[in-house]
Coordinates of C-alpha atoms (C1' of nucleotides) in Angstrom, one line a residue:
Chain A
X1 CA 0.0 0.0 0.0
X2 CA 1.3 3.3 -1.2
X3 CA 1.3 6.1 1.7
X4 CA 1.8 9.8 1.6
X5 CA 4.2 10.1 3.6
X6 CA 4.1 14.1 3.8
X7 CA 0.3 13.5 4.9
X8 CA -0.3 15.3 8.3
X9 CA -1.1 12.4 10.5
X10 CA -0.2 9.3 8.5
X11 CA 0.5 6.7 10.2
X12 CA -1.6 6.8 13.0
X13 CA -3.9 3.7 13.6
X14 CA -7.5 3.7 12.7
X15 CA -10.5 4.0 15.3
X16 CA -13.3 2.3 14.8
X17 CA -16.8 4.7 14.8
X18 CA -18.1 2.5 17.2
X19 CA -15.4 3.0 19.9
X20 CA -15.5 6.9 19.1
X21 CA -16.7 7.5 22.6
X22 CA -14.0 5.9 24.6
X23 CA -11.7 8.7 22.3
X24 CA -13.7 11.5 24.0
X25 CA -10.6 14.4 23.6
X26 CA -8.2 13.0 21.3
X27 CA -7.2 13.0 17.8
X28 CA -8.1 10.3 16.0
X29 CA -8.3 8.9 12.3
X30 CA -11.3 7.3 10.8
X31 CA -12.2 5.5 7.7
X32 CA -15.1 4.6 6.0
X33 CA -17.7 5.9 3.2
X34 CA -18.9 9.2 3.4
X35 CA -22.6 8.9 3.7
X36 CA -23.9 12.1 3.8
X37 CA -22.4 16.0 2.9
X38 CA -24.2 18.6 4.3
X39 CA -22.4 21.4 2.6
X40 CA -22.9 25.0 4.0
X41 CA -22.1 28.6 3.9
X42 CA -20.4 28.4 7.3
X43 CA -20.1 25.0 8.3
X44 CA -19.5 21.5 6.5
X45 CA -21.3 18.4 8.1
X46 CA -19.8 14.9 6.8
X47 CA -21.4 12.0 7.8
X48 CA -19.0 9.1 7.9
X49 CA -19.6 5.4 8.1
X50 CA -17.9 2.8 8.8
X51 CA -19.0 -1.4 9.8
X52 CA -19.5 -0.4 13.4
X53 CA -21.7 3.2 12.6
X54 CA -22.0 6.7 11.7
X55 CA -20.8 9.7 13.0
X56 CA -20.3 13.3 12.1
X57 CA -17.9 15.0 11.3
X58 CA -17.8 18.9 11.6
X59 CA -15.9 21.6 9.7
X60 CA -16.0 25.7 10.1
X61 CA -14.8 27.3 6.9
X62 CA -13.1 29.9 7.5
X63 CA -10.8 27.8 9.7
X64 CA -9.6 26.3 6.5
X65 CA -10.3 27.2 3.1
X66 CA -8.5 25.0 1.4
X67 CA -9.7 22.2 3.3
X68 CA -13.3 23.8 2.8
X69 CA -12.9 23.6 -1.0
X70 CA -11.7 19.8 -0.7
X71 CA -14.7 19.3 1.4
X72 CA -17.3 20.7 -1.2
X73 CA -15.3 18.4 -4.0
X74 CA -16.3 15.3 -2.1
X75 CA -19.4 12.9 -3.7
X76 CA -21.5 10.6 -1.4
X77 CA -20.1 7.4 -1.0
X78 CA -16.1 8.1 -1.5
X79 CA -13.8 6.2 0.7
X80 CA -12.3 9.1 2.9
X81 CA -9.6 8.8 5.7
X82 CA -10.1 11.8 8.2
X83 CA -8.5 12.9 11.0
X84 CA -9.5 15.2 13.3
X85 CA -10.7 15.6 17.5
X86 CA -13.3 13.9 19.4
X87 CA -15.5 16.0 20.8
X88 CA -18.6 15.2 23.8
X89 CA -21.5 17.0 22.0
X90 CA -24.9 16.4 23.2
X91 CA -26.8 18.4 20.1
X92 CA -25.4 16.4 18.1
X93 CA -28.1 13.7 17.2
X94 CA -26.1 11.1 15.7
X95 CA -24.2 9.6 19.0
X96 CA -24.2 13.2 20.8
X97 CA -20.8 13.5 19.7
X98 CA -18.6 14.6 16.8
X99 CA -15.1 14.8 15.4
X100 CA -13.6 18.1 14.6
X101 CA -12.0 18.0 11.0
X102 CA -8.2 18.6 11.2
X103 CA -7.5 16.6 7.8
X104 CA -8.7 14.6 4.8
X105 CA -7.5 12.5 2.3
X106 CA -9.3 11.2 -0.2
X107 CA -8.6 7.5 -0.9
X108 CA -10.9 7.1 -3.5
X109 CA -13.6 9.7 -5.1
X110 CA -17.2 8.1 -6.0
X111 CA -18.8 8.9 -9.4
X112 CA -21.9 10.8 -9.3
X113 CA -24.8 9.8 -9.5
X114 CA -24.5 6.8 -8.2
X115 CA -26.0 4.0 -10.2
X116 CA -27.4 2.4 -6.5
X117 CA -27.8 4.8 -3.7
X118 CA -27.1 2.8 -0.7
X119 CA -28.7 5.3 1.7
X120 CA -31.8 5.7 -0.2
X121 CA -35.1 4.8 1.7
X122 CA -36.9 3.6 -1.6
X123 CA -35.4 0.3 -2.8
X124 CA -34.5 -0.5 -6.5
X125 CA -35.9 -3.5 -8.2
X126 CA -34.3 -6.7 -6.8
X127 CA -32.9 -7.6 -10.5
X128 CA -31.1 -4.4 -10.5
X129 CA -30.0 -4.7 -6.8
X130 CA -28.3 -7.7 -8.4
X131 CA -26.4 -5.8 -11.2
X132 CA -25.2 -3.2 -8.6
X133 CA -24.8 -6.0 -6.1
X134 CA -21.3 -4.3 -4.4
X135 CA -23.3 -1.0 -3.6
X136 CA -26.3 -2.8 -2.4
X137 CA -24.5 -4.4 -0.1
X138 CA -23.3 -1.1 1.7
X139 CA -26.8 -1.0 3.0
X140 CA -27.1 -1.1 6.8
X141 CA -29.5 -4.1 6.3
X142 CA -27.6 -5.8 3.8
X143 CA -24.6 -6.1 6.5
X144 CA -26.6 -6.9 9.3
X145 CA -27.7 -10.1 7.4
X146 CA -23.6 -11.0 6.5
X147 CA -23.5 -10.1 10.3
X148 CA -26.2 -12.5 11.4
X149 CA -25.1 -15.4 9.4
X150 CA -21.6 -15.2 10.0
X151 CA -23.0 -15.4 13.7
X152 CA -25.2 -18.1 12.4
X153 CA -22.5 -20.8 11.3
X154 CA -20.3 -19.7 14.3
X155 CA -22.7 -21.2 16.3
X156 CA -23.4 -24.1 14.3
X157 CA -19.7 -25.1 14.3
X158 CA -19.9 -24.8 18.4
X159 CA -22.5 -26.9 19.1
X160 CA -21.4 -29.5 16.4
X161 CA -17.9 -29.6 17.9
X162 CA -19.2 -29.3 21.7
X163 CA -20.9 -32.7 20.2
X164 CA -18.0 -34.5 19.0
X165 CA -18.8 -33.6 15.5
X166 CA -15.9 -33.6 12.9
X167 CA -15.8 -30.7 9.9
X168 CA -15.0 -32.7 6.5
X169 CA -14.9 -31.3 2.9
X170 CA -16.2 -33.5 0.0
X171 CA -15.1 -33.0 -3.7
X172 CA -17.9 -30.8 -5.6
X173 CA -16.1 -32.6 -9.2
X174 CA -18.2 -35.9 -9.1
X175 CA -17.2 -38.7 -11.8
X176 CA -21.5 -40.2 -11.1
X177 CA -23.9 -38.5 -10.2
X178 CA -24.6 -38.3 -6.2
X179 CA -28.7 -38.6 -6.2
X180 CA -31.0 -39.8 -8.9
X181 CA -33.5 -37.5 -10.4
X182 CA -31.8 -34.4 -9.3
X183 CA -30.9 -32.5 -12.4
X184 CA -26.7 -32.0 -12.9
X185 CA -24.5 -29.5 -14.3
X186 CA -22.4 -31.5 -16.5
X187 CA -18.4 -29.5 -17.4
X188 CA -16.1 -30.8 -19.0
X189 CA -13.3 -32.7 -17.2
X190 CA -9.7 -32.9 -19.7
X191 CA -11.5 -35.4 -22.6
X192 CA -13.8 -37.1 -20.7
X193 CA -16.9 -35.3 -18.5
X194 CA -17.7 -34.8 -14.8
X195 CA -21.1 -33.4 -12.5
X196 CA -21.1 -30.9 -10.5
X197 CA -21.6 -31.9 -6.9
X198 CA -25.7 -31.6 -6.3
X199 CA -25.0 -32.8 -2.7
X200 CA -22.5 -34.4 -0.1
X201 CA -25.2 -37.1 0.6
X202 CA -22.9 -39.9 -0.7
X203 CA -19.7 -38.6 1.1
X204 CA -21.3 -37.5 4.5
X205 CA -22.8 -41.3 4.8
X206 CA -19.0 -42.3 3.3
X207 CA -17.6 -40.8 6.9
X208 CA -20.1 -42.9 8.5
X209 CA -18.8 -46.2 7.0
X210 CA -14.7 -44.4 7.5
X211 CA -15.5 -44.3 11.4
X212 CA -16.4 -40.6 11.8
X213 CA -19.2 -41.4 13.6
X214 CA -20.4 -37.7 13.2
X215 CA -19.6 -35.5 10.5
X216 CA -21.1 -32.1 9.3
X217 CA -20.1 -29.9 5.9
X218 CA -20.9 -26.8 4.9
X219 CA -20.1 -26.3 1.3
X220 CA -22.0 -25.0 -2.5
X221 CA -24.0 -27.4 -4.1
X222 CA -25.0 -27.1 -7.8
X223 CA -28.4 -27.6 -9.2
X224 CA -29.0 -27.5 -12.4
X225 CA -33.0 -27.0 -12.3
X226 CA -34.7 -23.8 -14.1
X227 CA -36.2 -22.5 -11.3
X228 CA -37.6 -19.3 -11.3
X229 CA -39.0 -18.5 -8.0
X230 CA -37.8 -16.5 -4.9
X231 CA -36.4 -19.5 -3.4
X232 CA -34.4 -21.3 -5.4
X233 CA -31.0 -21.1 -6.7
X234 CA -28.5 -23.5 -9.2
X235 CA -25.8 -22.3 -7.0
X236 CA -26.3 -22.6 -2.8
X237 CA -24.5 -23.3 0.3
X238 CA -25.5 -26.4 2.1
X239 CA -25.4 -27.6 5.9
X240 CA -25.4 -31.0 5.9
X241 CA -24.6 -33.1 8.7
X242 CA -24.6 -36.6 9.5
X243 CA -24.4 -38.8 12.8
X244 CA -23.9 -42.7 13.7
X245 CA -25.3 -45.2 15.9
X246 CA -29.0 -43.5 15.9
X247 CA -31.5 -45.6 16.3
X248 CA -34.1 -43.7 14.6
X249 CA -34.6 -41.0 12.5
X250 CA -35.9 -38.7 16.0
X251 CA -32.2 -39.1 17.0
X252 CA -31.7 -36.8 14.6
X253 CA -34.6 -34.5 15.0
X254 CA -33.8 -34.1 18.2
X255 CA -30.3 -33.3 17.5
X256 CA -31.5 -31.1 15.1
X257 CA -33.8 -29.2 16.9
X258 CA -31.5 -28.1 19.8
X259 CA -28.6 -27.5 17.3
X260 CA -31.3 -24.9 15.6
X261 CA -32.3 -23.7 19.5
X262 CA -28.5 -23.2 19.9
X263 CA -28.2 -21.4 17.3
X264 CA -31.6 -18.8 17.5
X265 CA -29.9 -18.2 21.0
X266 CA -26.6 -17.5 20.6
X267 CA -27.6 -14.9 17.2
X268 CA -30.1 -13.5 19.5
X269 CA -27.3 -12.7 22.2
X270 CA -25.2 -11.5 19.5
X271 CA -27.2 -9.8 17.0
X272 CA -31.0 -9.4 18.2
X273 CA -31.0 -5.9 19.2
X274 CA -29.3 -5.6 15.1
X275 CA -32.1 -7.3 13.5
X276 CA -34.9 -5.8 15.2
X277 CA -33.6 -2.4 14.1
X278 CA -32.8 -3.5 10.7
X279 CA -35.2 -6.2 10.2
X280 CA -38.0 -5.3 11.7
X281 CA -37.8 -8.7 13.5
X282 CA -37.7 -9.9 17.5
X283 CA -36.2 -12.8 17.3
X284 CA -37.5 -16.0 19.1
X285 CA -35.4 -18.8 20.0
X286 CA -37.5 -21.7 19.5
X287 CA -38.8 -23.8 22.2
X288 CA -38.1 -27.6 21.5
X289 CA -39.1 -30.6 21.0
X290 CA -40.8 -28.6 17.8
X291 CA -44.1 -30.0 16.6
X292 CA -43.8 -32.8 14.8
X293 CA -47.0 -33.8 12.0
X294 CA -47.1 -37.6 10.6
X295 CA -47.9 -37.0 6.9
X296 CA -51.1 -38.4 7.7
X297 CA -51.7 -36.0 10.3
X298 CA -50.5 -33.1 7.9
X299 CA -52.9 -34.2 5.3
X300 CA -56.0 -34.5 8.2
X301 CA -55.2 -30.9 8.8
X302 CA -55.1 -29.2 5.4
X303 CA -58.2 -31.4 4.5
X304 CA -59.8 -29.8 7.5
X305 CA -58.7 -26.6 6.3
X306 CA -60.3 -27.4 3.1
X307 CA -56.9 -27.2 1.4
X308 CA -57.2 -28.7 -2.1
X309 CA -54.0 -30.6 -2.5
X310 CA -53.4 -31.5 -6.1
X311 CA -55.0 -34.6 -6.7
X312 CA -51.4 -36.0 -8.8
X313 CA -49.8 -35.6 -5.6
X314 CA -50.4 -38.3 -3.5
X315 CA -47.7 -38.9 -0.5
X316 CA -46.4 -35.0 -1.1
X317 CA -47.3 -31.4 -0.2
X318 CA -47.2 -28.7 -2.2
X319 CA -45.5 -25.1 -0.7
X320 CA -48.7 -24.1 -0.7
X321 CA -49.7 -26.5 1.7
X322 CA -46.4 -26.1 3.2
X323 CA -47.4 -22.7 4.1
X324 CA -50.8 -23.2 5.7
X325 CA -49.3 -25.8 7.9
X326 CA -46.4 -23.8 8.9
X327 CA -49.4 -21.0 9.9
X328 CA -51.4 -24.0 11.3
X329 CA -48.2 -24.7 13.3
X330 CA -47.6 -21.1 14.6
X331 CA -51.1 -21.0 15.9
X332 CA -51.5 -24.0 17.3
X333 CA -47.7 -24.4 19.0
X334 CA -46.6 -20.8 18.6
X335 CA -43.5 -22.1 17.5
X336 CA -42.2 -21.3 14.0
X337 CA -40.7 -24.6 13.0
X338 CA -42.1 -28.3 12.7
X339 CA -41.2 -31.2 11.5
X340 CA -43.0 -33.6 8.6
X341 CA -42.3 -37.2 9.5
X342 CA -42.6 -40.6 7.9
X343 CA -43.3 -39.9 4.0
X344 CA -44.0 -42.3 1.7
X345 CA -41.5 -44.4 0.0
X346 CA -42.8 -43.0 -3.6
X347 CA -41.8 -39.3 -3.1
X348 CA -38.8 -40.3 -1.4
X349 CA -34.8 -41.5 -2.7
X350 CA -34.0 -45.2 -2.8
X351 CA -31.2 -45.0 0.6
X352 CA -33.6 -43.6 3.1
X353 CA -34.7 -46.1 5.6
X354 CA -38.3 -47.6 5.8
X355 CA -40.4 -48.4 9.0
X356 CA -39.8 -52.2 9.7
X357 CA -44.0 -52.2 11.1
X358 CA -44.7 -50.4 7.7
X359 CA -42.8 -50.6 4.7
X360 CA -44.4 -48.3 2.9
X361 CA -43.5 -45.0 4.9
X362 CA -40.1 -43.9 5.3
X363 CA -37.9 -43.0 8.6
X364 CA -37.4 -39.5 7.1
X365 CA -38.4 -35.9 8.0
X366 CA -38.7 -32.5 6.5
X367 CA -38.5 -29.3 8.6
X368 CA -40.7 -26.6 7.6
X369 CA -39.4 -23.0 8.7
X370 CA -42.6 -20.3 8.8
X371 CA -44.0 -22.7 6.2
X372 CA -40.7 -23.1 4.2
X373 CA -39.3 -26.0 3.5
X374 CA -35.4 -25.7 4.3
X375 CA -34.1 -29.0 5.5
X376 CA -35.0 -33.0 4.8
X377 CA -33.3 -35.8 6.3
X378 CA -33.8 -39.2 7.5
X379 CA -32.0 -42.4 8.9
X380 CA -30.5 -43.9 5.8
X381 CA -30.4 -47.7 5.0
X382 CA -27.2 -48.9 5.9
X383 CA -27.8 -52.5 5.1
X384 CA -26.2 -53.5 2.0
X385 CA -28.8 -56.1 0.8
X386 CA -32.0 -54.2 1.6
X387 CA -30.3 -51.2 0.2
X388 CA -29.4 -52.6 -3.0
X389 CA -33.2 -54.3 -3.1
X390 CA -34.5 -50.6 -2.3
X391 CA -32.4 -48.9 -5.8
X392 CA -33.5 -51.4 -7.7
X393 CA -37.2 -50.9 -7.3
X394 CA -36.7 -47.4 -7.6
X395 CA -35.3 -48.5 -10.6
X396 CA -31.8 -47.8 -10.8
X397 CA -28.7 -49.8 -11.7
X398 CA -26.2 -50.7 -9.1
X399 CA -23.4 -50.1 -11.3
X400 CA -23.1 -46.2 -11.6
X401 CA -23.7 -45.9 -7.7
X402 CA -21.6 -49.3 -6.7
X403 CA -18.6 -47.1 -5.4
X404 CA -21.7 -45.6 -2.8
X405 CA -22.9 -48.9 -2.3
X406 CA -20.0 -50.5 -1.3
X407 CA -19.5 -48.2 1.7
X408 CA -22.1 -51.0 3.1
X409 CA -20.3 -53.7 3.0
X410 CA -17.3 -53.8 5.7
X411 CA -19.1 -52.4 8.7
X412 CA -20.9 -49.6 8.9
X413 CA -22.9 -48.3 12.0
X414 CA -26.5 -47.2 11.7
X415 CA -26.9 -43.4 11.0
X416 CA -28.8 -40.6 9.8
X417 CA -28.6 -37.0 9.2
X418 CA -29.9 -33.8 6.9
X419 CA -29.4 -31.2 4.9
X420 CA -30.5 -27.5 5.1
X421 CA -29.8 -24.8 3.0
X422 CA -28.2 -21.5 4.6
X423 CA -29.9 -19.1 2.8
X424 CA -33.6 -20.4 3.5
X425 CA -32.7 -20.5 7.0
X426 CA -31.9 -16.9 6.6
X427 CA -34.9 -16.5 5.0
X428 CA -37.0 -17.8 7.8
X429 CA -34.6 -16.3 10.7
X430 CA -34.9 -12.7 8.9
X431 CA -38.5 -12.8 7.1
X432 CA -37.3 -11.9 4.0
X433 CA -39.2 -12.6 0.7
X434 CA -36.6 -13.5 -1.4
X435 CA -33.8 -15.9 -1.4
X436 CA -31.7 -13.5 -3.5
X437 CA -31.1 -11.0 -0.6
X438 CA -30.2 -13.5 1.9
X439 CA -27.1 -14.5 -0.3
X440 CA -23.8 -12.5 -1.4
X441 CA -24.3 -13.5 -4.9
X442 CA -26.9 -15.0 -6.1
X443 CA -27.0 -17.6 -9.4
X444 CA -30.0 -18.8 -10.8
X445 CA -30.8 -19.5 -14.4
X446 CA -30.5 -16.0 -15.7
X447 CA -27.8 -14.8 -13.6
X448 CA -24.5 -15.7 -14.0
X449 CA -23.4 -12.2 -12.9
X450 CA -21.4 -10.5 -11.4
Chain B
rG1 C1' -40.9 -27.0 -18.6
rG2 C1' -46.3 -24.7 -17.7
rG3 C1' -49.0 -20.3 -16.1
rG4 C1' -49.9 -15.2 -14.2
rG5 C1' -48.0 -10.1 -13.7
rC6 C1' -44.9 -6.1 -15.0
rG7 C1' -41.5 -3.1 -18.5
rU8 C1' -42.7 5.2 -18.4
rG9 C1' -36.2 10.5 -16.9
rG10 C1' -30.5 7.3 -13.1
rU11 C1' -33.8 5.0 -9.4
rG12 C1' -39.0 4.2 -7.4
rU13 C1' -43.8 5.3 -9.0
rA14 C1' -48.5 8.0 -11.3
rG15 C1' -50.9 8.4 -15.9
rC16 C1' -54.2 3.6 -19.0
rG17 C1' -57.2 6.6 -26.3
rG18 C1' -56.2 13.5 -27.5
rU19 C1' -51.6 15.8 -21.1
rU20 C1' -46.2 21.0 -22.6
rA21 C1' -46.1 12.8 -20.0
rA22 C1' -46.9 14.0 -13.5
rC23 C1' -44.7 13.1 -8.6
rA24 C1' -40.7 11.6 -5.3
rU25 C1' -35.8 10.8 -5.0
rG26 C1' -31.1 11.4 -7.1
rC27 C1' -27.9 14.7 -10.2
rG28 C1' -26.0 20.1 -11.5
rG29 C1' -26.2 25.4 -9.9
rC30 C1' -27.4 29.3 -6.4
rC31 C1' -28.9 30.6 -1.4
rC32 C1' -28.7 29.4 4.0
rU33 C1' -23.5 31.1 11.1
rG34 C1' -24.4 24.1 13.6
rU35 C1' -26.7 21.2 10.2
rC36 C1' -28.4 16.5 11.5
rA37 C1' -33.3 11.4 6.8
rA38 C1' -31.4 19.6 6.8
rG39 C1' -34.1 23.5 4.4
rG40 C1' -35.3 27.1 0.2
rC41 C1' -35.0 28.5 -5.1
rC42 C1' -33.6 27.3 -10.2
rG43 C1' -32.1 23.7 -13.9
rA44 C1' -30.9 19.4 -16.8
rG45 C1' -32.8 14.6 -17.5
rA46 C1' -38.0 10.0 -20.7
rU47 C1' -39.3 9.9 -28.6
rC48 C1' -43.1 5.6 -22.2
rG49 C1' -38.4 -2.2 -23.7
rC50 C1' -38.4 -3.4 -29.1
rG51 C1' -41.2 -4.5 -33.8
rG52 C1' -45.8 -4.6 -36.2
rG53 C1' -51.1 -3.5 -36.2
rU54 C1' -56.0 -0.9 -35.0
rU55 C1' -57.3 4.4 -34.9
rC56 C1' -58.1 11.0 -37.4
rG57 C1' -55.0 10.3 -33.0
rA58 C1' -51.5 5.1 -29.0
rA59 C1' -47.4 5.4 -23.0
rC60 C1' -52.6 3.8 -22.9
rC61 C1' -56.1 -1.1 -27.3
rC62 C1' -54.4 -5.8 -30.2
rC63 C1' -50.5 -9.2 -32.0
rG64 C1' -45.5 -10.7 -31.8
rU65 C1' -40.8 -10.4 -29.4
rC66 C1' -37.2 -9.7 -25.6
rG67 C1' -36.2 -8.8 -20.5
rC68 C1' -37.6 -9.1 -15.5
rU69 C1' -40.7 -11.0 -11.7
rC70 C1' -44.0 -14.3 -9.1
rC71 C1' -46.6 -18.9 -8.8
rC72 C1' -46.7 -24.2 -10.1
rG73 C1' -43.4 -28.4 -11.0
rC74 C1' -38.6 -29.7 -8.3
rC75 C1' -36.3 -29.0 -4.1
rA76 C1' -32.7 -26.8 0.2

RNA sequence: GGGGGCGUGGUGUAGCGGUUAACAUGCGGCCCUGUCAAGGCCGAGAUCGCGGGUUCGAACCCCGUCGCUCCCGCCA
C-alpha cells in the first residue's frame, strides 16, 4: 500500500466509529464511506460510516479554506480517511458527539450519480440490486444479514464440535452422479466429463462407513433446475450433517432441533438488538421438541382446512400447503418450526430407511421454517442387501452408484442425518421474501453475474 | 418445462385513447453562522423495452418479441 508520507497524521492507527466515545478528547483517524455531505455557507457536516456506525464530522470554513474547498469536492459514498478531534456534543443527534476535522484524504472519489444509492429509503428493483450488487451491499440491512449469518455458522460449528462432530470437505467434481432424479450440471473434465456436486449425501454417509461417527459440511452445491421463484438457486451453500449409531430418524430430530435452538440463541445474544432495528424482526429462540405432524396428520389438517392438494400428488405437499401448515403450526404451537415425519416411499430417494412395522413410509423428515421447507433428512439404510433391493425398485442400476454402495459392506454403524440450505434458514430467521437477498451473490438460471 | 403479472427520466412510481407525460428521490447550480433522513429557489434529464397492427390520434387497445418478476413443477 502506497502512503503519503508528507500527509499530516499518517500513520496513525484507525478507530473504529463504534469506539468513538471511549476517544472523547483526542485526535483520531477514521475510515469509511462518506454517507452524507451537508455542505454549507459556514459549516461543512460529513457524515462518515464505517462497519460499526456513523458519525459526524464537523468543519467551520473559515478555519480552512482549502480544506473547505476539498470538502465541497467530495461525492457521497467516497472512501475518505479523516483525521480530526473527538469532541462530547450532546446536540449532536447522531451519538451526541462529533469529530472536529483537522484533515482529509481522499482514498478514492465516488462517481456521481451513483447507479445504487445505498442510503436511499426507496429500494430498487431486486434484478437491479443484483447488477449493482457491491453497492447494495453497503446497505445497513444488507450487512446486518452478512452479520447475522456469520454469527449463524459460528454457532453451528460450536455446538457441532461441543458434540463430537468432525468438519470434512467433500469433492464438488463428481465422476457419477450423487442422487438420482436431481438434475446436474455437466463441465467438461480434460476429454472425458464430470457433475457438479448436487450434494454431499454420498460422502457424508462415506464418513459414516470411515468411522467418523459424526460429520457435518458446509459447502455449494449445484443444481442444475430452471427455477424461477424467490427460493431457489443453481448455486447454494449447504449444511449438511450426518451422525452414527441412531437408532431412529428422531435421533436426529432431536439433535437437530437443539442445534437450531442453539443457534436462534446465541444470534439472538449477538445480533438481536441488530435485527430488530434493521429487520423489523424480534427474534424467538424456538422452544423444542418442535411440533412434529405424521404426513397423515398433515394431510388430516389441510383437508380440514379445506386445502385442495393436487389430486397427482399423492404422498407430497405442495409449498402451498407447506405454508398453511407452517401458519397452522404457529397458531396452534406458537413455534415457527415443525417437522413432517414418515413420507411415503414414492416421493422419497432409494437410501432412506423404511419403517420395519410399515414398509411403505419412510424413517425420514422434512423441517418446515414459517412454512418453508429448508431442511430434509432421515436415517439412511445402511444395510447393503436391503439397500441394493430398495435402488432397484426405484429403478436404478447398481453399477453407476456401486462405489456408494460398497461403503455397506465392511461395517458400517446405523446413522442418519440432513441437509438444510443456509440461505432459507436466513430466509425464515430474517423474514425476507426472497432468497436473492439472503445471499452474497446469487445464481439462478438467468444470472451468471457479477 | 407450464401459467400469471410487469416493463414510463439514473432509481422508485403516477398516468391507461387526444396531457407542454406528472410526482418523489437522485444529479447540477445558487442561497442558507451548527446542520443532523437539513431546508429554500432554479435547472438538466424519458421519442413511455423493441417490432408490427387498429385508430383522425397510442405510453394507454391488439399481436409478436425480448427482459424481469412471481406462482406451479422440483427441491434446500
Amino acid at each position: 500500500m502506497v502512503k503519503s508520507t508528507f500527509f499530516e497524521g499518517d500513520g496513525m492507527e484507525r478507530t473504529l466509529i463504534g469506539n468513538l466515545r471511549q476517544a472523547i478528547g483526542q485526535k483520531v483517524k477514521v475510515q469509511g464511506f462518506l454517507h452524507v455531505l451537508r455542505d454549507q455557507k459556514k459549516m461543512q457536516f460529513l457524515v462518515l460510516r464505517d462497519t460499526t456506525g456513523m458519525v459526524q464530522v464537523a468543519h467551520y470554513r473559515p478555519a480552512n479554506e482549502d480544506l473547505a474547498n476539498q470538502i465541497s469536492a467530495l461525492t457521497p459514498e467516497s472512501a475518505l480517511t479523516i483525521f480530526g478531534t473527538v469532541v462530547d456534543n450532546p446536540i449532536v443527534k447522531l451519538g451526541g458527539l462529533e469529530i472536529q476535522l483537522e484533515s482529509l484524504l481522499v482514498n478514492n472519489l465516488a462517481e456521481a450519480p451513483l447507479p445504487l444509492d445505498p442510503t436511499a429509503e426507496t429500494l430498487p428493483s431486486i434484478d437491479y440490486r443484483m447488477d449493482w450488487r457491491y453497492l447494495d451491499l453497503r446497505r445497513r440491512q444488507s450487512l446486518t444479514l452478512f452479520q447475522v449469518e456469520t454469527a449463524v455458522e459460528m454457532a453451528m460449528r460450536e455446538y457441532w464440535v461441543q458434540n463430537g462432530f468432525i468438519e470434512i470437505q467433500s469433492p464438488k467434481i463428481m465422476g457419477a452422479p450423487s442422487e438420482s432424479g436431481a438434475e446436474l450440471f455437466e463441465i467438461k473434465y480434460f476429454e472425458g466429463k464430470a457433475y457438479l456436486a448436487q450434494s454431499p449425501q454420498f460422502y457424508k454417509q462415506m464418513a459414516m462407513a470411515a468411522g467418523f461417527d459424526r460429520v457435518f459440511e458446509i459447502g455449494p452445491v449445484f443444481r442444475a433446475d430452471p427455477s424461477f421463484t424467490s427460493r431457489h438457486m443453481t448455486e447454494f451453500t449447504g449444511i449438511d450433517m450426518e451422525m452414527s449409531w441412531i437408532d431412529s430418524h428422531d435421533d436426529v430430530m432431536s439433535f437437530q432441533e437443539r442445534w437450531l435452538q442453539y443457534i436462534y440463541k446465541r444470534v439472538k445474544e449477538t445480533h438481536g438488538e441488530a435485527i430488530q432495528e434493521y429487520f423489523g424482526v424480534d427474534l424467538v429462540v424456538p422452544e423444542v421438541p418442535f411440533p412434529r405432524l405424521t404426513m397423515a396428520e398433515a394431510y388430516a389438517i389441510l383437508k380440514d382446512q379445506n386445502y385442495a392438494l393436487p389430486p397427482e400428488k399423492k404422498g407430497d405437499i405442495d409449498p402451498g400447503g407447506e405454508r398453511l401448515l407452517g401458519q397452522y403450526v404457529k397458531e396452534k404451537y406458537g413455534n415457527d418450526f415443525v417437522f413432517i415425519i414418515d413420507w411415503p416411499i414414492a416421493v422419497r430417494p432409494f437410501y432412506h430407511m423404511r419403517h420395519e412395522d410399515n414398509p411403505g413410509l419412510t424413517k425420514s423428515f422434512d423441517l418446515l421454517g414459517s412454512g418453508l421447507e429448508i431442511t430434509t433428512g432421515a436415517q439412511r439404510e445402511h444395510r447393503y442387501d436391503i439397500l441394493l433391493r430398495q435402488a432397484e425398485e426405484k429403478g436404478l442400476h447398481a453399477e453407476p452408484i456401486q462405489d456408494y454402495l460398497n461403503f455397506f459392506r465392511y461395517g458400517c454403524p446405523p446413522h442418519g442425518g440432513f441437509g438444510l440450505g443456509l440461505a432459507r434458514l436466513m430466509m425464515v430467521m430474517l423474514n425476507l421474501p426472497n432468497i436473492r437477498e439472503a445471499v452474497y451473490l446469487f445464481r439462478g438460471p438467468n444470472r451468471l453475474t457479477p
